Amino acid sequence: MNYCLNVNDIKVEANFPDETVNGIYIPLLRKLSEMQKEKGSRLIVMLAAPPGAGKSTLSVFLQYLSETCEGVTPLQAIGMDGFHHYMDYLNSHTVIVDGKEYPMVKIKGAPVSFDLEKLTEFIKHISNGDAVRAPEYSRKLHEPVEDAITISRNIILLEGNYLLLDEPGWRDLKSFADYTIFIHKEEKDLVDRLIRRKEASGVSRAEAVAHVTFNDVRNIKTCLENSVGADLVLT
């Protein structure tokens, strides 16, 4: 199935094999729908994956499928990227990497570059069924846009790199989830994909490799090596 979708303010052309859609995604949506009916209140699903694994694209596609598939409860996909610290914060704070001090913006995308307290409070509210609004990350602005999404559905699919991270503070997030999903992809494939994506933004091959090597590889390893187990693992 070919599908054109908007992911974080960017147009994405995606292809999902019919056998995967019919054999995995639609049955998953039916399972979540049944879980929500049995629970009788809002269902929280967390989807975690390393950078470059396609989690944002998949989550938006699953929302589309849930809206068009008969007998399925429509879900609402929300990205954790909306909970990044703002650029002025990242530029004004520093972090130690391999014994050297850097502006936090240099490692944007690492766990420390997110507002974990704000994210935790948001998850508490949606798990309680509260009517709240969520921020959305814009890849054009490179900033979160506050109150961009109204939370209105009974199944919320929250996606992000570190929702299953086994580190202080982060590991508490899983307690709010009714169902968890993890996407696993080999590190080399992720690195290659991220370099191509960075090149597509207009930088040189050398700049893309340098950026991914310094920043993304560290985040990939953190996610792959230090995430707790999920109810469903997609490879």
XYZ file of N, CA and C in Angstrom:
705
model
N 0.849 -1.188 0.000
C 0.000 0.000 0.000
C 0.886 1.240 0.000
N 0.739 2.087 -1.025
C 1.452 3.354 -1.082
C 0.619 4.417 -0.393
N 1.289 5.268 0.392
C 0.549 6.245 1.174
C 1.381 7.500 1.320
N 0.764 8.655 1.090
C 1.417 9.947 1.294
C 0.904 10.533 2.601
N 1.806 10.869 3.522
C 1.381 11.352 4.824
C 2.268 12.492 5.296
N 1.777 13.197 6.318
C 2.518 14.307 6.901
C 3.090 13.864 8.236
N 4.413 13.890 8.338
C 5.089 13.486 9.564
C 5.919 14.660 10.071
N 5.518 15.223 11.207
C 6.250 16.353 11.796
C 6.452 17.485 10.796
N 5.381 17.816 10.046
C 5.411 18.954 9.123
C 6.140 18.656 7.817
N 6.493 17.398 7.585
C 7.211 17.019 6.375
C 6.389 15.991 5.603
N 6.281 16.165 4.273
C 5.568 15.220 3.429
C 6.407 13.957 3.240
N 5.808 12.805 3.477
C 6.518 11.529 3.373
C 5.745 10.584 2.462
N 6.450 9.980 1.505
C 5.876 8.933 0.663
C 6.305 7.590 1.248
N 5.334 6.777 1.640
C 5.657 5.508 2.299
C 4.973 4.343 1.583
N 5.596 3.187 1.668
C 5.020 1.965 1.109
C 4.967 0.892 2.180
N 3.788 0.338 2.387
C 3.590 -0.729 3.363
C 3.077 -1.961 2.624
N 3.842 -3.066 2.622
C 3.400 -4.278 1.910
C 2.027 -4.732 2.379
N 1.193 -5.163 1.437
C -0.165 -5.598 1.773
C -0.165 -6.725 2.788
N 0.813 -7.638 2.678
C 0.838 -8.764 3.615
C 1.130 -8.305 5.043
N 1.911 -7.218 5.161
C 2.189 -6.667 6.481
C 0.963 -5.931 7.033
N 0.307 -5.174 6.174
C -0.894 -4.443 6.582
C -1.968 -5.421 7.050
N -2.219 -6.446 6.217
C -3.311 -7.382 6.522
C -2.935 -8.413 7.577
N -1.631 -8.740 7.663
C -1.220 -9.796 8.578
C -0.778 -9.313 9.949
N -0.380 -8.027 10.040
C 0.130 -7.508 11.313
C -0.644 -6.271 11.778
N -0.716 -5.251 10.929
C -1.232 -3.965 11.398
C -2.729 -3.977 11.674
N -3.521 -4.537 10.752
C -4.968 -4.568 10.992
C -5.312 -5.475 12.179
N -4.720 -6.668 12.294
C -4.977 -7.462 13.506
C -4.558 -6.735 14.785
N -3.464 -5.981 14.740
C -3.038 -5.201 15.904
C -4.101 -4.169 16.269
N -4.620 -3.463 15.281
C -5.646 -2.461 15.537
C -6.911 -3.094 16.111
N -7.266 -4.273 15.621
C -8.449 -4.968 16.157
C -8.202 -5.373 17.618
N -6.982 -5.808 17.908
C -6.644 -6.189 19.283
C -6.747 -4.987 20.216
N -6.207 -3.860 19.785
C -6.254 -2.657 20.611
C -7.694 -2.186 20.808
N -8.498 -2.323 19.771
C -9.912 -1.942 19.885
C -10.626 -2.791 20.922
N -10.358 -4.082 20.916
C -10.969 -4.976 21.903
C -10.474 -4.661 23.305
N -9.186 -4.361 23.425
C -8.631 -4.005 24.731
C -9.303 -2.747 25.285
N -9.534 -1.770 24.403
C -10.161 -0.528 24.854
C -11.604 -0.768 25.295
N -12.314 -1.592 24.554
C -13.700 -1.901 24.922
C -13.747 -2.598 26.278
N -12.836 -3.527 26.494
C -12.797 -4.262 27.762
C -12.418 -3.330 28.915
N -11.503 -2.405 28.658
C -11.076 -1.476 29.706
C -12.183 -0.479 30.037
N -12.911 -0.031 29.017
C -13.999 0.907 29.232
C -13.561 2.342 29.425
N -12.291 2.624 29.202
C -11.764 3.987 29.302
C -10.601 4.112 28.329
N -9.926 5.253 28.348
C -8.869 5.513 27.374
C -7.735 4.492 27.473
N -7.298 3.992 26.316
C -6.205 3.021 26.226
C -4.935 3.747 25.785
N -3.850 3.517 26.503
C -2.568 4.154 26.179
C -1.624 3.111 25.594
N -1.180 3.352 24.365
C -0.243 2.469 23.672
C 1.052 3.238 23.462
N 2.180 2.639 23.809
C 3.478 3.285 23.613
C 4.278 2.508 22.578
N 4.765 3.242 21.578
C 5.577 2.654 20.515
C 6.957 3.295 20.570
N 7.973 2.483 20.848
C 9.350 2.986 20.954
C 10.218 2.359 19.866
N 11.217 3.109 19.434
C 12.136 2.610 18.400
C 13.330 3.539 18.319
N 14.467 3.039 17.853
C 15.647 3.896 17.686
C 15.449 4.896 16.555
N 16.262 5.946 16.509
C 16.174 6.924 15.424
C 16.316 6.255 14.060
N 15.472 6.635 13.123
C 15.574 6.119 11.763
C 14.814 4.838 11.506
N 14.122 4.302 12.519
C 13.414 3.025 12.346
C 12.048 3.187 11.695
N 11.561 4.421 11.580
C 10.278 4.652 10.931
C 9.086 4.679 11.859
N 9.332 4.925 13.143
C 8.238 4.887 14.123
C 7.207 5.979 13.902
N 7.660 7.181 13.562
C 6.720 8.285 13.346
C 5.846 8.016 12.123
N 6.468 7.543 11.055
C 5.711 7.217 9.847
C 4.713 6.107 10.116
N 5.139 5.075 10.836
C 4.235 3.964 11.142
C 3.074 4.416 12.009
N 3.335 5.251 12.998
C 2.262 5.672 13.899
C 1.206 6.482 13.159
N 1.638 7.371 12.258
C 0.680 8.151 11.468
C -0.104 7.230 10.535
N 0.578 6.231 9.982
C -0.101 5.276 9.103
C -1.121 4.442 9.880
N -0.767 4.040 11.092
C -1.708 3.270 11.913
C -2.941 4.106 12.253
N -2.759 5.407 12.470
C -3.924 6.264 12.700
C -4.807 6.276 11.450
N -4.183 6.431 10.284
C -4.938 6.420 9.027
C -5.689 5.093 8.853
N -5.006 3.985 9.093
C -5.649 2.668 8.960
C -6.836 2.536 9.908
N -6.653 3.006 11.132
C -7.717 2.878 12.127
C -8.945 3.701 11.743
N -8.734 4.754 10.969
C -9.840 5.612 10.542
C -10.560 5.076 9.319
N -9.941 4.129 8.628
C -10.513 3.630 7.369
C -10.873 2.150 7.412
N -10.481 1.467 8.478
C -10.724 0.025 8.591
C -12.031 -0.219 9.359
N -12.929 -0.974 8.764
C -14.229 -1.239 9.380
C -14.079 -2.051 10.666
N -14.828 -1.663 11.690
C -14.831 -2.404 12.945
C -13.665 -2.108 13.861
N -12.912 -1.053 13.568
C -11.750 -0.687 14.378
C -12.000 0.672 15.035
N -11.629 0.790 16.296
C -11.755 2.068 16.995
C -10.645 3.021 16.534
N -10.974 4.196 16.018
C -9.937 5.125 15.555
C -8.996 5.518 16.691
N -7.700 5.482 16.418
C -6.722 5.899 17.420
C -6.144 7.249 17.047
N -5.443 7.836 17.987
C -4.804 9.133 17.776
C -3.314 8.993 18.038
N -2.500 9.314 17.027
C -1.047 9.198 17.133
C -0.445 10.511 17.612
N 0.385 10.423 18.643
C 1.055 11.592 19.217
C 2.550 11.303 19.292
N 3.382 12.258 18.859
C 4.830 12.068 18.880
C 5.482 12.654 20.119
N 6.435 11.919 20.678
C 7.190 12.402 21.828
C 8.076 13.591 21.467
N 8.379 13.785 20.177
C 9.273 14.869 19.767
C 8.726 16.243 20.134
N 7.409 16.343 20.313
C 6.828 17.609 20.728
C 7.264 18.034 22.120
N 7.905 17.112 22.838
C 8.359 17.403 24.202
C 9.857 17.678 24.264
N 10.462 17.975 23.117
C 11.827 18.486 23.114
C 11.884 19.801 23.896
N 13.020 20.048 24.548
C 13.260 21.393 25.070
C 13.350 22.356 23.883
N 12.997 23.616 24.128
C 13.094 24.624 23.081
C 14.555 24.937 22.764
N 14.770 25.484 21.563
C 16.130 25.752 21.114
C 16.869 26.717 22.033
N 16.163 27.699 22.598
C 16.866 28.621 23.494
C 17.385 27.905 24.731
N 16.653 26.894 25.199
C 17.117 26.077 26.328
C 18.319 25.234 25.904
N 18.226 24.605 24.736
C 19.307 23.731 24.266
C 20.583 24.524 23.986
N 20.418 25.757 23.552
C 21.586 26.602 23.269
C 22.211 27.190 24.531
N 21.429 27.299 25.599
C 21.917 27.941 26.822
C 22.346 26.945 27.903
N 22.167 25.648 27.650
C 22.578 24.625 28.608
C 23.660 23.738 27.992
N 24.500 23.191 28.842
C 25.604 22.364 28.356
C 25.499 20.945 28.910
N 26.247 20.051 28.289
C 26.264 18.656 28.700
C 27.670 18.108 28.461
N 28.074 17.154 29.273
C 29.388 16.538 29.124
C 29.262 15.272 28.275
N 30.012 15.211 27.185
C 30.028 14.046 26.298
C 31.477 13.602 26.137
N 31.765 12.366 26.553
C 33.124 11.821 26.457
C 34.152 12.760 27.099
N 33.785 13.324 28.251
C 34.694 14.172 29.012
C 34.831 15.599 28.527
N 34.040 15.976 27.506
C 34.135 17.326 26.961
C 32.771 18.001 27.052
N 32.759 19.303 27.346
C 31.517 20.054 27.495
C 31.044 20.601 26.148
N 29.751 20.369 25.847
C 29.148 20.854 24.606
C 27.835 21.568 24.914
N 27.417 22.500 24.055
C 26.046 23.014 24.158
C 25.080 21.848 23.949
N 24.010 21.819 24.697
C 23.073 20.704 24.616
C 22.488 20.529 23.214
N 22.446 21.612 22.446
C 21.899 21.522 21.098
C 22.705 20.557 20.224
N 23.985 20.349 20.565
C 24.842 19.450 19.790
C 24.377 17.997 19.892
N 23.645 17.670 20.959
C 23.171 16.295 21.104
C 21.638 16.260 21.129
N 21.034 17.213 20.412
C 19.573 17.241 20.333
C 19.060 15.893 19.840
N 18.102 15.341 20.552
C 17.604 13.999 20.248
C 18.000 12.985 21.296
N 19.000 13.323 22.124
C 19.383 12.468 23.251
C 18.332 12.609 24.356
N 18.251 11.645 25.270
C 17.235 11.732 26.337
C 17.247 13.054 27.089
N 18.439 13.598 27.366
C 18.540 14.820 28.164
C 17.961 16.035 27.442
N 17.785 15.955 26.130
C 17.266 17.094 25.364
C 15.744 17.165 25.388
N 15.101 16.229 26.067
C 13.642 16.235 26.211
C 13.252 16.726 27.599
N 12.071 17.316 27.675
C 11.509 17.762 28.946
C 10.736 16.597 29.547
N 11.438 15.749 30.297
C 10.848 14.530 30.834
C 9.722 14.836 31.816
N 9.887 15.872 32.607
C 8.844 16.225 33.582
C 7.543 16.610 32.869
N 7.670 17.404 31.831
C 6.490 17.820 31.055
C 5.836 16.625 30.374
N 6.659 15.736 29.807
C 6.143 14.530 29.152
C 5.407 13.644 30.146
N 5.979 13.456 31.331
C 5.370 12.614 32.352
C 4.012 13.161 32.778
N 3.930 14.458 32.983
C 2.669 15.074 33.382
C 1.611 14.906 32.294
N 2.040 15.051 31.043
C 1.110 14.867 29.926
C 0.562 13.439 29.900
N 1.444 12.456 30.069
C 1.009 11.058 30.047
C 0.055 10.767 31.198
N 0.324 11.349 32.348
C -0.591 11.177 33.482
C -1.983 11.691 33.135
N -2.038 12.855 32.507
C -3.326 13.456 32.162
C -4.088 12.606 31.144
N -3.402 12.168 30.091
C -4.133 11.404 29.076
C -4.545 10.029 29.602
N -3.732 9.447 30.497
C -4.098 8.149 31.056
C -5.299 8.257 31.986
N -5.507 9.447 32.547
C -6.675 9.695 33.391
C -7.915 10.032 32.570
N -7.732 10.148 31.245
C -8.860 10.482 30.388
C -9.139 11.967 30.308
N -8.207 12.791 30.783
C -8.421 14.236 30.790
C -8.454 14.799 29.364
N -9.190 15.894 29.190
C -9.225 16.607 27.922
C -8.064 17.604 27.914
N -7.026 17.284 27.188
C -5.833 18.136 27.144
C -5.400 18.334 25.700
N -4.439 19.237 25.515
C -3.846 19.462 24.193
C -2.370 19.091 24.246
N -1.861 18.610 23.120
C -0.474 18.152 23.053
C 0.350 19.036 22.128
N 1.645 19.190 22.436
C 2.530 19.892 21.504
C 2.882 18.989 20.330
N 3.279 19.595 19.238
C 3.706 18.850 18.057
C 5.031 19.413 17.580
N 5.967 18.542 17.182
C 7.271 19.005 16.733
C 7.222 19.347 15.251
N 7.750 20.505 14.897
C 7.825 20.919 13.496
C 9.266 20.796 13.008
N 9.479 19.975 11.992
C 10.825 19.847 11.428
C 11.186 21.044 10.547
N 10.190 21.854 10.221
C 10.485 23.089 9.484
C 10.979 24.171 10.437
N 10.341 24.259 11.606
C 10.733 25.257 12.595
C 11.842 24.761 13.514
N 11.988 23.430 13.594
C 12.917 22.787 14.530
C 12.572 23.138 15.973
N 11.288 23.268 16.245
C 10.784 23.620 17.557
C 9.457 22.904 17.816
N 9.113 22.685 19.090
C 7.763 22.226 19.405
C 6.763 23.362 19.171
N 5.566 22.985 18.761
C 4.465 23.934 18.623
C 3.441 23.573 19.687
N 3.245 24.454 20.655
C 2.393 24.142 21.803
C 0.918 24.044 21.411
N 0.208 23.167 22.115
C -1.247 23.027 21.990
C -1.686 22.791 20.547
N -0.881 22.085 19.785
C -1.182 21.868 18.371
C -2.204 20.756 18.147
N -2.324 19.840 19.113
C -3.184 18.664 18.928
C -4.154 18.559 20.090
N -5.427 18.401 19.777
C -6.440 18.162 20.802
C -6.603 16.666 21.016
N -6.431 16.222 22.237
C -6.577 14.798 22.548
C -8.067 14.494 22.678
N -8.572 13.648 21.779
C -10.017 13.458 21.719
C -10.457 12.002 21.599
N -9.507 11.081 21.450
C -9.907 9.702 21.170
C -9.657 8.770 22.354
N -10.233 7.582 22.242
C -10.159 6.620 23.343
C -8.944 5.701 23.264
N -8.227 5.746 22.138
C -6.959 5.019 22.023
C -5.895 6.025 21.608
N -4.881 6.188 22.443
C -3.782 7.109 22.155
C -2.524 6.292 21.896
N -1.930 6.505 20.715
C -0.664 5.857 20.360
C 0.437 6.898 20.495
N 1.222 6.772 21.545
C 2.333 7.689 21.799
C 3.616 7.053 21.311
N 4.330 7.756 20.422
C 5.558 7.181 19.865
C 6.758 8.043 20.207
N 7.915 7.380 20.362
C 9.145 8.103 20.652
C 10.305 7.154 20.875
N 11.513 7.686 20.849
C 12.708 6.848 21.012
C 12.804 6.224 22.394
N 12.433 6.977 23.431
C 12.816 6.586 24.785
C 11.650 6.247 25.706
N 10.497 5.933 25.148
C 9.339 5.621 25.978
C 9.519 4.336 26.780
N 10.437 3.477 26.344
C 10.725 2.235 27.072
C 12.146 2.225 27.628
N 12.736 3.396 27.746
C 14.118 3.494 28.221
C 14.231 3.062 29.679
N 15.211 2.218 29.950
C 15.418 1.697 31.312
C 16.423 2.570 32.054
N 16.028 3.815 32.322
C 16.852 4.766 33.061
C 15.957 5.523 34.044
N 16.550 6.084 35.120
C 15.744 6.793 36.114
C 14.799 7.808 35.483
N 13.562 7.818 35.952
C 12.552 8.722 35.413
C 11.877 8.166 34.180
N 12.672 7.790 33.211
C 12.130 7.243 31.965
C 11.431 5.906 32.182
N 12.019 5.057 33.016
C 11.433 3.728 33.183
C 10.050 3.773 33.834
N 9.712 4.897 34.478
C 8.397 5.026 35.101
C 7.282 5.198 34.077
N 7.623 5.615 32.868
C 6.600 5.888 31.860
C 5.809 4.642 31.486
N 6.475 3.496 31.460
C 5.805 2.274 31.016
C 4.622 1.908 31.904
N 4.634 2.345 33.169
C 3.553 1.996 34.088
C 2.215 2.593 33.654
N 2.253 3.606 32.791
C 1.024 4.229 32.305
C 0.504 3.563 31.034
N 1.275 2.657 30.453
C 0.905 2.050 29.173
C 0.067 0.786 29.375
N -0.954 0.648 28.541
C -1.747 -0.583 28.517
C -1.143 -1.608 27.562
N -0.376 -1.105 26.585
C 0.236 -1.997 25.595
C 1.471 -1.293 25.057
N 2.547 -2.060 24.832
C 3.803 -1.473 24.356
C 4.305 -2.190 23.112
N 4.928 -1.419 22.223
C 5.459 -1.931 20.959
C 6.884 -1.403 20.796
N 7.776 -2.243 20.307
C 9.148 -1.820 20.031
C 9.502 -2.243 18.612
N 10.111 -1.316 17.852
C 10.598 -1.631 16.507
C 12.097 -1.839 16.574
N 12.552 -3.012 16.162
C 13.997 -3.317 16.166
C 14.520 -3.309 14.733
N 15.632 -2.624 14.527
C 16.309 -2.609 13.236
C 17.803 -2.588 13.495
N 18.580 -3.244 12.643
C 20.014 -3.327 12.854
C 20.664 -1.937 12.818
N 21.659 -1.754 13.671
C 22.308 -0.451 13.801
C 22.842 0.063 12.469
N 23.493 -0.806 11.693
C 24.083 -0.369 10.425
C 23.014 0.185 9.487
N 21.879 -0.487 9.404
C 20.802 -0.024 8.531
C 20.272 1.338 8.983
N 20.175 1.512 10.294
C 19.696 2.782 10.834
C 20.661 3.919 10.517
N 21.950 3.654 10.691
C 22.970 4.668 10.417
C 22.934 5.077 8.942
N 22.871 4.072 8.060
C 22.827 4.371 6.618
C 21.606 5.221 6.273
N 20.475 4.877 6.855
C 19.252 5.610 6.560
C 19.318 7.043 7.081
N 19.868 7.226 8.273
C 19.958 8.566 8.851
C 20.928 9.460 8.079
N 22.007 8.861 7.565
C 22.942 9.638 6.743
C 22.246 10.110 5.467
N 21.490 9.219 4.827
C 20.770 9.606 3.613
C 19.741 10.700 3.917
N 19.057 10.558 5.052
C 18.047 11.551 5.425
C 18.688 12.911 5.697
N 19.855 12.891 6.341
C 20.556 14.142 6.629
C 21.036 14.793 5.330
N 21.549 13.988 4.402
C 21.977 14.511 3.110
C 20.814 15.164 2.374
N 19.637 14.552 2.500
C 18.452 15.071 1.812
C 18.040 16.441 2.322
N 18.520 16.798 3.525
C 18.194 18.111 4.087
C 19.074 19.210 3.500
N 20.077 18.814 2.681
C 20.890 19.807 1.994
C 22.334 19.896 2.425
N 22.757 19.065 3.392
C 24.151 19.118 3.831
C 24.991 18.152 2.998
N 26.304 18.302 3.068
C 27.202 17.436 2.313
C 27.253 16.045 2.931
N 27.768 15.105 2.169
C 27.927 13.731 2.665
C 28.813 13.722 3.910
N 29.911 14.468 3.885
C 30.840 14.499 5.018
C 30.159 15.062 6.259
N 29.385 16.126 6.084
C 28.673 16.721 7.218
C 27.632 15.757 7.774
N 26.936 15.058 6.883
C 25.917 14.099 7.315
C 26.540 12.971 8.119
N 27.654 12.435 7.643
C 28.341 11.345 8.342
C 28.829 11.813 9.705
N 29.408 13.010 9.759
C 29.928 13.541 11.023
C 28.807 13.720 12.044
N 27.676 14.258 11.601
C 26.555 14.488 12.511
C 26.007 13.170 13.042
N 25.760 12.235 12.155
C 25.180 10.943 12.565
C 26.145 10.193 13.472
N 27.436 10.230 13.157
C 28.432 9.518 13.960
C 28.520 10.085 15.368
N 28.493 11.412 15.494
C 28.626 12.045 16.810
C 27.357 11.925 17.638
N 26.201 12.094 17.002
C 24.953 12.226 17.747
C 24.058 10.995 17.636
N 23.658 10.654 16.433
C 22.634 9.616 16.252
C 23.099 8.225 16.663
N 24.342 7.893 16.404
C 24.824 6.546 16.754
C 24.703 6.316 18.257
N 25.017 7.325 19.035
C 24.897 7.220 20.487
C 23.433 6.966 20.893
N 22.517 7.675 20.242
C 21.099 7.521 20.561
C 20.554 6.169 20.101
N 21.036 5.703 18.962
C 20.641 4.372 18.480
C 21.047 3.300 19.487
N 22.288 3.370 19.946
C 22.779 2.378 20.903
C 21.992 2.445 22.210
N 21.705 3.654 22.673
C 20.939 3.818 23.908
C 19.588 3.134 23.796
N 18.924 3.351 22.680
C 17.592 2.794 22.484
C 17.629 1.275 22.308
N 18.549 0.783 21.485
C 18.613 -0.653 21.218
C 19.090 -1.456 22.426
N 20.023 -0.887 23.175
C 20.671 -1.647 24.243
C 20.075 -1.408 25.622
N 19.261 -0.372 25.772
C 18.817 -0.023 27.122
C 17.316 0.263 27.183
N 16.531 -0.513 26.429
C 15.077 -0.406 26.494
C 14.517 -1.667 27.151
N 13.448 -1.484 27.926
C 12.807 -2.634 28.570
C 11.970 -3.377 27.540
N 11.582 -4.608 27.865
C 10.832 -5.437 26.948
C 9.455 -4.867 26.625
N 8.988 -5.153 25.417
C 7.681 -4.686 24.965
C 6.735 -5.861 24.763
N 5.442 -5.564 24.717
C 4.441 -6.606 24.467
C 4.550 -7.144 23.044
N 4.940 -6.265 22.102
C 5.084 -6.657 20.703
C 6.370 -6.078 20.163
N 7.186 -6.906 19.541
C 8.420 -6.431 18.907
C 8.292 -6.640 17.398
N 8.438 -5.560 16.650
C 8.414 -5.607 15.182
C 9.834 -5.465 14.679
N 10.234 -6.333 13.761
C 11.578 -6.283 13.199
C 11.524 -5.840 11.755
